[in-house]
Amino acid sequence: MAKRSKISVDAIYGLDDFMERTGLRRDAMRAARRNGLRVIYRHNRGYVLGRDWLSYLDMQAKADEAKIANAPGV
């Protein structure tokens, strides 16, 4: 079972560690990247900054709120 632990705003995570901590699998990770999650590649390794993950979640929450506010009948 995945260890799923906190993502710290001031930390950097290798992709494998990040995916294990968040519980995201390959397809979910691809979707997150397509939707704006920044992944940094250096020396054939992928990294996610904790602050980028938290920004991504905030951006997605705001997008969801906008969809609800603009929905017909609201």
Coordinates of N, CA and C in Angstrom, one line a residue:
M1 N 0.8 -1.2 0.0 CA 0.0 0.0 0.0 C 0.9 1.2 0.0
A2 N 0.5 2.3 -0.7 CA 1.2 3.5 -0.8 C 1.3 4.2 0.6
K3 N 2.5 4.9 0.8 CA 2.7 5.5 2.1 C 1.9 6.8 2.3
R4 N 1.4 7.4 1.2 CA 0.7 8.6 1.2 C 0.9 9.5 2.5
S5 N 1.8 10.4 2.3 CA 2.1 11.4 3.3 C 2.0 12.8 2.8
K6 N 2.3 13.7 3.7 CA 2.1 15.1 3.4 C 3.0 15.6 2.3
I7 N 2.6 16.6 1.5 CA 3.4 17.3 0.6 C 3.7 18.6 1.2
S8 N 5.0 18.9 1.3 CA 5.4 20.1 2.0 C 5.7 21.2 0.9
V9 N 5.3 22.4 1.2 CA 5.4 23.5 0.2 C 6.9 23.8 -0.1
D10 N 7.8 23.5 0.8 CA 9.2 23.9 0.6 C 10.1 22.7 0.2
A11 N 9.4 21.6 -0.3 CA 10.2 20.4 -0.6 C 10.1 20.1 -2.1
I12 N 11.0 19.3 -2.6 CA 11.0 18.8 -4.0 C 11.0 17.3 -3.9
Y13 N 10.2 16.7 -4.8 CA 10.0 15.3 -4.8 C 10.3 14.7 -6.2
G14 N 11.0 13.6 -6.2 CA 11.2 12.8 -7.4 C 9.8 12.3 -7.8
L15 N 9.6 12.0 -9.1 CA 8.3 11.6 -9.6 C 7.8 10.3 -8.8
D16 N 8.6 9.4 -8.7 CA 8.2 8.1 -8.0 C 7.7 8.4 -6.6
D17 N 8.5 9.2 -5.8 CA 8.1 9.5 -4.5 C 6.8 10.4 -4.5
F18 N 6.8 11.3 -5.4 CA 5.6 12.2 -5.5 C 4.3 11.4 -5.7
M19 N 4.4 10.5 -6.7 CA 3.2 9.7 -7.0 C 2.9 8.7 -5.9
E20 N 3.8 8.2 -5.2 CA 3.5 7.4 -4.0 C 2.9 8.2 -2.9
R21 N 3.4 9.4 -2.7 CA 2.8 10.2 -1.6 C 1.4 10.7 -1.9
T22 N 1.1 11.0 -3.2 CA -0.2 11.5 -3.5 C -1.2 10.4 -3.9
G23 N -0.7 9.2 -4.2 CA -1.5 8.2 -4.6 C -1.9 8.2 -6.1
L24 N -1.3 9.2 -6.8 CA -1.6 9.3 -8.3 C -0.8 8.2 -9.0
R25 N -1.5 7.6 -10.0 CA -0.9 6.6 -10.8 C -0.5 7.3 -12.2
R26 N 0.0 6.5 -13.1 CA 0.6 7.1 -14.3 C -0.4 7.9 -15.1
D27 N -1.6 7.4 -15.3 CA -2.6 8.1 -16.1 C -3.1 9.4 -15.4
A28 N -3.3 9.3 -14.1 CA -3.7 10.5 -13.3 C -2.6 11.5 -13.4
M29 N -1.4 11.1 -13.3 CA -0.2 12.0 -13.4 C -0.2 12.7 -14.7
R30 N -0.4 12.0 -15.8 CA -0.5 12.6 -17.1 C -1.6 13.6 -17.3
A31 N -2.7 13.3 -16.7 CA -3.9 14.2 -16.8 C -3.5 15.5 -16.0
A32 N -2.9 15.3 -14.8 CA -2.5 16.5 -14.0 C -1.5 17.4 -14.8
R33 N -0.6 16.8 -15.5 CA 0.4 17.5 -16.3 C -0.3 18.3 -17.4
R34 N -1.2 17.6 -18.1 CA -2.0 18.2 -19.2 C -2.8 19.4 -18.6
N35 N -3.2 19.3 -17.4 CA -4.0 20.4 -16.8 C -3.3 21.4 -16.0
G36 N -1.9 21.4 -16.2 CA -1.1 22.5 -15.6 C -0.1 22.2 -14.5
L37 N -0.1 20.9 -14.0 CA 0.9 20.6 -13.0 C 2.3 20.7 -13.7
R38 N 3.2 21.4 -13.1 CA 4.6 21.6 -13.6 C 5.5 20.4 -13.1
V39 N 6.1 19.8 -14.0 CA 7.1 18.7 -13.7 C 8.4 19.2 -14.3
I40 N 9.4 19.2 -13.5 CA 10.8 19.7 -13.9 C 11.6 18.4 -14.2
Y41 N 12.2 18.4 -15.4 CA 13.1 17.3 -15.8 C 14.5 17.8 -15.9
R42 N 15.4 17.2 -15.1 CA 16.8 17.4 -15.1 C 17.5 16.1 -15.1
H43 N 18.5 16.0 -15.9 CA 19.4 14.8 -15.9 C 18.6 13.5 -16.0
N44 N 17.6 13.5 -16.8 CA 16.7 12.3 -17.1 C 15.9 11.9 -15.8
R45 N 15.6 12.8 -15.0 CA 14.8 12.6 -13.8 C 13.7 13.7 -13.7
G46 N 12.5 13.3 -13.3 CA 11.4 14.2 -13.1 C 11.2 14.6 -11.7
Y47 N 10.9 15.8 -11.4 CA 10.7 16.3 -10.1 C 9.5 17.2 -10.0
V48 N 8.8 17.2 -8.9 CA 7.6 18.1 -8.7 C 8.0 18.9 -7.4
L49 N 7.8 20.2 -7.5 CA 8.0 21.0 -6.3 C 6.7 21.0 -5.5
G50 N 6.8 20.9 -4.2 CA 5.6 20.9 -3.3 C 4.7 22.1 -3.6
R51 N 5.3 23.3 -3.8 CA 4.5 24.5 -4.0 C 3.8 24.4 -5.3
D52 N 4.4 23.7 -6.3 CA 3.7 23.6 -7.6 C 2.5 22.7 -7.5
W53 N 2.6 21.7 -6.7 CA 1.4 20.8 -6.4 C 0.3 21.5 -5.7
L54 N 0.6 22.3 -4.7 CA -0.4 23.1 -4.0 C -1.0 24.2 -4.9
S55 N -0.2 24.8 -5.7 CA -0.7 25.8 -6.7 C -1.7 25.1 -7.7
Y56 N -1.3 23.9 -8.1 CA -2.1 23.2 -9.1 C -3.5 22.9 -8.4
L57 N -3.5 22.4 -7.2 CA -4.7 22.1 -6.5 C -5.6 23.3 -6.4
D58 N -5.0 24.4 -6.0 CA -5.7 25.7 -5.9 C -6.3 26.1 -7.2
M59 N -5.5 26.0 -8.3 CA -6.0 26.4 -9.6 C -7.2 25.5 -10.0
Q60 N -7.1 24.2 -9.8 CA -8.2 23.3 -10.1 C -9.4 23.6 -9.3
A61 N -9.3 23.9 -8.0 CA -10.4 24.3 -7.2 C -11.1 25.5 -7.7
K62 N -10.3 26.5 -8.1 CA -10.9 27.8 -8.7 C -11.6 27.5 -10.0
A63 N -11.0 26.6 -10.8 CA -11.7 26.3 -12.1 C -13.0 25.6 -11.8
D64 N -13.0 24.7 -10.9 CA -14.3 24.0 -10.5 C -15.3 25.0 -10.0
E65 N -14.9 25.9 -9.2 CA -15.8 27.0 -8.7 C -16.4 27.8 -9.8
A66 N -15.6 28.1 -10.8 CA -16.0 28.9 -11.9 C -17.0 28.2 -12.7
K67 N -16.8 26.9 -12.9 CA -17.8 26.1 -13.7 C -19.1 26.0 -13.0
I68 N -19.1 25.9 -11.7 CA -20.3 25.9 -10.9 C -21.0 27.2 -11.0
A69 N -20.3 28.3 -10.8 CA -20.9 29.6 -10.9 C -21.5 29.9 -12.2
N70 N -20.9 29.4 -13.3 CA -21.3 29.7 -14.7 C -22.3 28.7 -15.2
A71 N -22.7 27.7 -14.4 CA -23.6 26.6 -14.8 C -25.0 27.2 -15.0
P72 N -25.7 26.8 -16.0 CA -27.1 27.2 -16.2 C -28.0 27.0 -15.0
G73 N -28.8 27.9 -14.6 CA -29.7 27.7 -13.5 C -29.1 28.1 -12.2
V74 N -27.9 28.6 -12.2 CA -27.3 28.9 -10.9 C -27.4 30.4 -10.6

